[in-house]
Short mmCIF file of C-alpha atoms in Angstrom, two decimals:
data_model
loop_
_atom_site.label_atom_id
_atom_site.label_comp_id
_atom_site.label_asym_id
_atom_site.label_seq_id
_atom_site.Cartn_x
_atom_site.Cartn_y
_atom_site.Cartn_z
CA GLU A 1 -11.01 12.75 5.86
CA GLY A 2 -9.95 10.25 3.47
CA PRO A 3 -10.69 9.84 -0.12
CA GLN A 4 -13.38 11.93 -1.57
CA CYS A 5 -13.72 9.30 -4.65
CA CYS A 6 -13.75 5.67 -2.40
CA SER A 7 -13.67 3.08 -5.10
CA GLN A 8 -13.49 0.18 -3.00
CA ILE A 9 -14.08 -1.20 0.76
CA TRP A 10 -12.64 -4.32 1.78
CA PHE A 11 -13.45 -5.98 5.38
CA SER A 12 -11.52 -8.66 6.87
CA ASP A 13 -13.52 -8.73 9.71
CA PRO A 14 -16.62 -6.58 10.89
CA THR A 15 -14.22 -4.01 13.23
CA HIS A 16 -10.99 -3.96 10.47
CA GLY A 17 -10.78 -3.41 7.06
CA TYR A 18 -9.69 -0.69 4.56
CA TYR A 19 -11.08 1.95 1.49
CA SER A 20 -8.99 3.09 -1.19
CA GLY A 21 -9.51 5.56 -3.39
CA GLY A 22 -8.99 9.05 -5.57
CA ASP A 23 -8.22 12.16 -2.74
CA SER A 24 -10.23 15.32 -4.31
CA THR A 25 -11.33 18.13 -2.30
CA LEU A 26 -12.28 20.01 -4.64
CA LEU A 27 -14.74 18.96 -8.02
CA ASP A 28 -11.81 18.24 -10.67
CA SER A 29 -8.90 18.40 -8.58
CA TRP A 30 -7.33 15.42 -7.46
CA ASP A 31 -4.65 15.12 -5.17
CA GLY A 32 -3.29 11.57 -6.20
CA GLY A 33 -5.07 8.71 -3.69
CA MET A 34 -4.93 6.81 -0.61
CA ILE A 35 -5.50 3.28 1.12
CA MET A 36 -6.74 3.82 4.48
CA GLU A 37 -7.40 1.38 7.42
CA THR A 38 -10.46 0.97 10.26
CA PHE A 39 -9.98 -1.26 13.40
CA ASP A 40 -13.30 -0.12 14.85
CA GLY A 41 -15.78 -0.74 12.00
CA GLY A 42 -15.42 2.35 10.15
CA ILE A 43 -15.57 4.92 12.76
CA SER A 44 -11.72 6.38 12.46
CA TRP A 45 -9.38 5.76 10.08
CA ASP A 46 -5.67 5.94 9.74
CA THR A 47 -3.58 6.05 6.46
CA LEU A 48 -2.08 3.38 5.29
CA PHE A 49 -0.55 4.67 1.73
CA ASP A 50 -0.71 7.80 -0.19
CA SER A 51 0.23 8.32 -3.98
CA GLU A 52 1.11 12.18 -3.35
CA CYS A 53 -0.09 13.50 -6.29
CA ASP A 54 0.13 10.96 -8.39
CA GLU A 55 -2.96 10.31 -10.81
CA ASN A 56 -2.49 6.59 -10.56
CA TYR A 57 -4.53 6.36 -7.51
CA PRO A 58 -4.96 3.30 -5.86
CA PHE A 59 -8.40 1.57 -7.75
CA ASN A 60 -8.68 -1.66 -5.74
CA VAL A 61 -7.21 -3.01 -2.68
CA VAL A 62 -7.12 -6.72 -1.22
CA PHE A 63 -5.32 -8.31 1.72
CA VAL A 64 -4.90 -12.13 2.69
CA GLY A 65 -3.07 -11.95 6.08
CA ASP A 66 -0.38 -9.27 6.04
CA VAL A 67 -0.04 -9.17 2.52
CA GLY A 68 -2.07 -7.10 0.11
CA TYR A 69 -2.08 -5.69 -3.04
CA THR A 70 -3.55 -2.26 -4.72
CA SER A 71 -4.13 -1.70 -8.60
CA ASN A 72 -4.18 1.69 -10.04
CA ARG A 73 -5.56 2.77 -13.71
CA TYR A 74 -2.58 2.07 -15.24
CA SER A 75 -1.60 -1.19 -14.29
CA ASN A 76 0.69 -0.93 -11.34
CA PHE A 77 0.64 -2.60 -8.72
CA TYR A 78 1.88 -2.08 -5.35
CA ARG A 79 2.67 -5.11 -2.90
CA THR A 80 2.69 -4.88 1.20
CA GLU A 81 4.09 -7.60 3.27
CA ASN A 82 3.58 -6.58 6.60
CA GLY A 83 0.05 -5.36 6.83
CA GLY A 84 0.60 -2.13 4.74
CA LYS A 85 3.11 -0.34 6.68
CA ASP A 86 5.65 -0.57 3.38
CA TRP A 87 4.77 -1.07 -0.20
CA GLU A 88 6.65 -2.60 -3.15
CA LEU A 89 6.07 -1.04 -6.65
CA ILE A 90 5.41 -3.99 -9.33
CA GLU A 91 5.56 -2.60 -12.68
CA LEU A 92 3.20 -4.29 -15.55
CA GLY A 93 4.30 -2.46 -18.70
CA GLY A 94 2.36 -1.78 -22.04
CA THR A 95 -0.81 -3.15 -20.62
CA ASN A 96 -3.69 -0.29 -19.23
CA PHE A 97 -6.64 -0.56 -17.04
CA LEU A 98 -6.68 -3.23 -15.54
CA TYR A 99 -8.23 -2.76 -12.06
CA ASN A 100 -11.92 -4.00 -12.49
CA GLY A 101 -10.55 -7.21 -10.93
CA LEU A 102 -8.33 -7.93 -8.07
CA GLN A 103 -8.73 -11.24 -6.28
CA MET A 104 -6.40 -12.99 -3.83
CA PRO A 105 -7.07 -16.83 -3.85
CA ASP A 106 -4.11 -17.49 -1.39
CA ASP A 107 -1.71 -15.31 0.19
CA SER A 108 1.00 -16.43 -2.46
CA THR A 109 -1.01 -15.33 -5.66
CA VAL A 110 -2.92 -12.09 -7.14
CA LEU A 111 -5.25 -12.00 -9.90
CA ILE A 112 -5.79 -8.81 -11.80
CA ALA A 113 -8.34 -8.38 -14.80
CA GLY A 114 -9.73 -5.14 -16.22
CA TYR A 115 -10.74 -3.44 -19.16
CA SER A 116 -7.69 -4.53 -21.91
CA GLY A 117 -9.90 -7.93 -21.88
CA GLU A 118 -6.85 -9.65 -20.21
CA ILE A 119 -6.34 -11.52 -17.01
CA PHE A 120 -2.68 -11.59 -14.93
CA LYS A 121 -1.77 -14.00 -12.25
CA ILE A 122 1.61 -13.06 -9.88
CA THR A 123 3.31 -15.43 -7.61
CA ASP A 124 6.66 -15.70 -5.82
CA ASN A 125 6.36 -11.97 -4.03
CA GLY A 126 5.58 -10.66 -7.52
CA GLU A 127 8.48 -11.53 -9.27
CA ASN A 128 6.18 -14.00 -11.60
CA ILE A 129 3.87 -12.24 -13.83
CA THR A 130 1.67 -14.17 -16.76
CA ARG A 131 -1.22 -13.50 -18.67
CA VAL A 132 -3.11 -16.53 -18.15
CA LEU A 133 -5.98 -15.15 -20.72
CA PHE A 134 -6.37 -12.60 -22.68
CA LEU A 135 -9.62 -11.97 -25.14
CA GLN A 136 -9.72 -10.83 -28.54
CA PRO A 137 -11.20 -8.85 -30.04
CA HIS A 138 -10.02 -6.39 -27.86
CA TYR A 139 -13.76 -4.42 -26.63
CA GLN A 140 -14.46 -7.33 -24.77
CA SER A 141 -13.34 -6.01 -21.32
CA PHE A 142 -13.32 -7.90 -17.91
CA ILE A 143 -15.33 -5.83 -15.78
CA GLY A 144 -15.48 -8.00 -12.16
CA MET A 145 -13.86 -10.94 -11.04
CA GLN A 146 -14.42 -12.95 -7.59
CA CYS A 147 -12.61 -15.79 -6.08
CA ILE A 148 -14.13 -18.93 -3.79
CA GLY A 149 -11.29 -20.56 -2.54
CA SER A 150 -9.17 -21.28 -5.43
CA THR A 151 -11.93 -21.59 -7.83
CA CYS A 152 -12.42 -17.85 -9.65
CA TYR A 153 -15.25 -16.30 -11.44
CA ALA A 154 -14.16 -13.46 -14.69
CA TYR A 155 -17.24 -11.75 -16.26
CA THR A 156 -17.40 -9.36 -19.24
CA ASN A 157 -20.60 -8.21 -20.96
CA ASP A 158 -20.79 -11.13 -22.77
CA PHE A 159 -19.04 -14.34 -20.98
CA ILE A 160 -18.64 -15.72 -18.19
CA PHE A 161 -15.41 -17.38 -17.10
CA ARG A 162 -14.35 -20.17 -14.53
CA SER A 163 -10.64 -21.05 -12.96
CA SER A 164 -10.33 -24.20 -11.17
CA ASN A 165 -6.88 -23.73 -9.73
CA ALA A 166 -6.17 -20.30 -8.73
CA GLY A 167 -6.11 -18.91 -12.25
CA ASP A 168 -3.79 -20.82 -14.16
CA THR A 169 -6.75 -21.89 -17.24
CA TRP A 170 -9.56 -20.43 -17.60
CA ASP A 171 -12.94 -21.98 -19.03
CA LEU A 172 -16.09 -20.24 -20.37
CA ILE A 173 -18.95 -21.63 -18.59
CA TYR A 174 -21.92 -19.46 -19.96
CA THR A 175 -22.62 -16.89 -23.16
CA SER A 176 -25.32 -14.20 -23.38
CA VAL A 177 -27.01 -13.94 -26.47
CA GLU A 178 -29.56 -11.12 -25.29
CA ASP A 179 -28.55 -9.19 -21.71
CA ALA A 180 -25.45 -7.42 -21.05
CA ILE A 181 -24.06 -8.66 -18.15
CA LYS A 182 -23.62 -6.32 -15.64
CA LEU A 183 -23.25 -7.66 -12.11
CA LEU A 184 -21.93 -11.67 -10.44
CA PHE A 185 -22.04 -12.28 -7.16
CA ILE A 186 -21.40 -15.77 -6.25
CA TYR A 187 -22.47 -17.68 -3.02
CA PRO A 188 -19.56 -19.54 -1.34
CA ASN A 189 -21.69 -22.99 -2.51
CA HIS A 190 -21.05 -21.09 -6.16
CA GLN A 191 -24.41 -20.60 -6.81
CA ILE A 192 -24.30 -17.59 -8.96
CA MET A 193 -26.86 -14.65 -8.88
CA MET A 194 -26.03 -12.22 -11.92
CA ALA A 195 -27.86 -8.98 -12.84
CA THR A 196 -28.45 -8.00 -16.57
CA LYS A 197 -29.60 -5.39 -18.88
CA ASN A 198 -31.80 -5.80 -22.20
CA ALA A 199 -33.23 -3.25 -24.48
CA ASP A 200 -36.99 -5.51 -24.08
CA PHE A 201 -36.88 -6.61 -20.88
CA GLY A 202 -35.23 -3.93 -18.64
CA PHE A 203 -32.62 -4.76 -15.83
CA ARG A 204 -33.18 -8.37 -14.62
CA LEU A 205 -32.00 -10.90 -12.06
CA PHE A 206 -30.79 -14.82 -12.55
CA ARG A 207 -29.80 -17.37 -10.38
CA THR A 208 -28.26 -20.95 -11.09
CA LYS A 209 -27.46 -23.54 -9.10
CA ASP A 210 -25.53 -25.86 -11.52
CA SER A 211 -22.92 -23.72 -12.82
CA CYS A 212 -24.46 -21.42 -15.98
CA ALA A 213 -26.53 -24.62 -17.50
CA THR A 214 -29.62 -23.95 -16.45
CA TRP A 215 -31.08 -19.89 -15.08
CA ASP A 216 -33.79 -19.32 -13.24
CA THR A 217 -35.57 -15.62 -14.23
CA LEU A 218 -35.83 -14.35 -9.96
CA GLY A 219 -37.27 -10.89 -11.42
CA VAL A 220 -37.43 -7.21 -13.45
CA MET A 221 -35.71 -4.47 -11.24
CA ASP A 222 -37.04 -1.16 -11.41
CA ALA A 223 -33.82 0.66 -10.83
CA ASP A 224 -32.16 2.11 -13.94
CA VAL A 225 -29.13 0.07 -14.72
CA PHE A 226 -26.30 2.69 -14.73
CA ALA A 227 -27.54 3.39 -11.07
CA ILE A 228 -26.35 0.12 -9.48
CA ASN A 229 -22.88 -0.41 -9.21
CA ASP A 230 -22.76 -3.42 -6.91
CA MET A 231 -24.65 -6.19 -4.81
CA ALA A 232 -24.14 -8.85 -2.47
CA PHE A 233 -26.13 -11.80 -0.43
CA GLN A 234 -26.57 -13.90 2.23
CA ASP A 235 -28.91 -16.65 1.63
CA SER A 236 -32.18 -14.75 1.02
CA ILE A 237 -31.08 -11.09 1.74
CA GLY A 238 -29.84 -9.36 -1.06
CA TYR A 239 -28.66 -5.82 -1.24
CA PHE A 240 -28.07 -3.33 -4.66
CA VAL A 241 -26.02 -0.14 -3.91
CA GLY A 242 -25.66 2.45 -6.96
CA TYR A 243 -26.14 6.25 -7.62
CA ASP A 244 -26.84 8.61 -5.28
CA TYR A 245 -27.18 7.11 -2.38
CA LEU A 246 -29.01 4.09 -3.98
CA LEU A 247 -29.64 1.61 -1.39
CA LYS A 248 -32.27 -1.30 -2.05
CA LYS A 249 -33.11 -4.83 -0.51
CA THR A 250 -34.54 -8.05 -0.74
CA THR A 251 -35.59 -10.82 1.36
CA ASP A 252 -36.96 -13.53 -1.04
CA SER A 253 -33.61 -14.16 -3.17
CA GLY A 254 -34.54 -10.84 -5.38
CA ARG A 255 -37.69 -11.12 -6.63
CA THR A 256 -39.15 -7.92 -4.72
CA TRP A 257 -36.73 -5.12 -3.79
CA VAL A 258 -37.77 -2.04 -1.13
CA SER A 259 -35.60 0.54 -1.26
CA ILE A 260 -33.80 2.27 1.93
CA PRO A 261 -33.21 6.21 2.40
CA LEU A 262 -30.19 7.01 3.98
CA ASP A 263 -29.43 10.09 5.64
CA THR A 264 -26.74 11.88 3.51
CA ILE A 265 -23.39 13.80 4.80
CA TYR A 266 -24.89 17.52 4.63
CA ASP A 267 -27.36 16.78 2.26
CA ILE A 268 -24.37 16.63 -0.42
CA PRO A 269 -25.43 14.27 -3.76
CA GLY A 270 -23.73 11.08 -3.57
CA ASP A 271 -22.85 7.25 -4.69
CA LEU A 272 -22.24 4.20 -3.53
CA HIS A 273 -20.16 2.13 -5.29
CA GLU A 274 -18.85 -1.33 -3.40
CA LEU A 275 -20.74 -3.42 -0.76
CA GLN A 276 -19.71 -6.42 0.98
#
């Protein structure tokens, strides 16, 4: 039992992890949302946070040690200092839909970004909230963010930004001319994998090893762009997940892909949203 619409899964090690999302047992019938925690690799789960019929259900969750944050679709945040036993509400008034990027460069800093085209930095136990980037026109929406230590990357369909100081300042490092950026994955050595959608070329995967100065085209994928939700890589092995239990694997850094069939629960159609 747990969230019926899991929006994020996050593991600190192979056995200890969290997932969050909306709690709905019937279609279009919401009962808030919750965050759950596992200590045995996902076999059993304990409830950490329950929004109790609040439609602003937790969308993302991230921890560094016992300090954690969760965001929801109306830009309220909750913070915990004791591993999720107690949560404190942090309100952000006037700005909506800041849930597409939630990262903690360290245990005292959280960065949040989303559809409003803004990035906020929260420090000092949630006391200080600063808008560190705002894109105009308003339709430039952040669709993802990833941090490697204090270096963080945030992206829209058109732009990639990078901060080398845990979000204090941001530099535009790439502008997409033809393709719409859909997904980024950044290796620990800052090599970037970028999945894009192009009207003429379809769904393409690129790689850069020099901070977006040059890109290698790795291939065109035979999957609908709207079917893919997330990607992750280790060395030359990578995976895509998406709608209708889509799971694809590559062993050559994305040049070729094979589909992996999954056994579904009760043969009910379902989607895969998150991969780590």
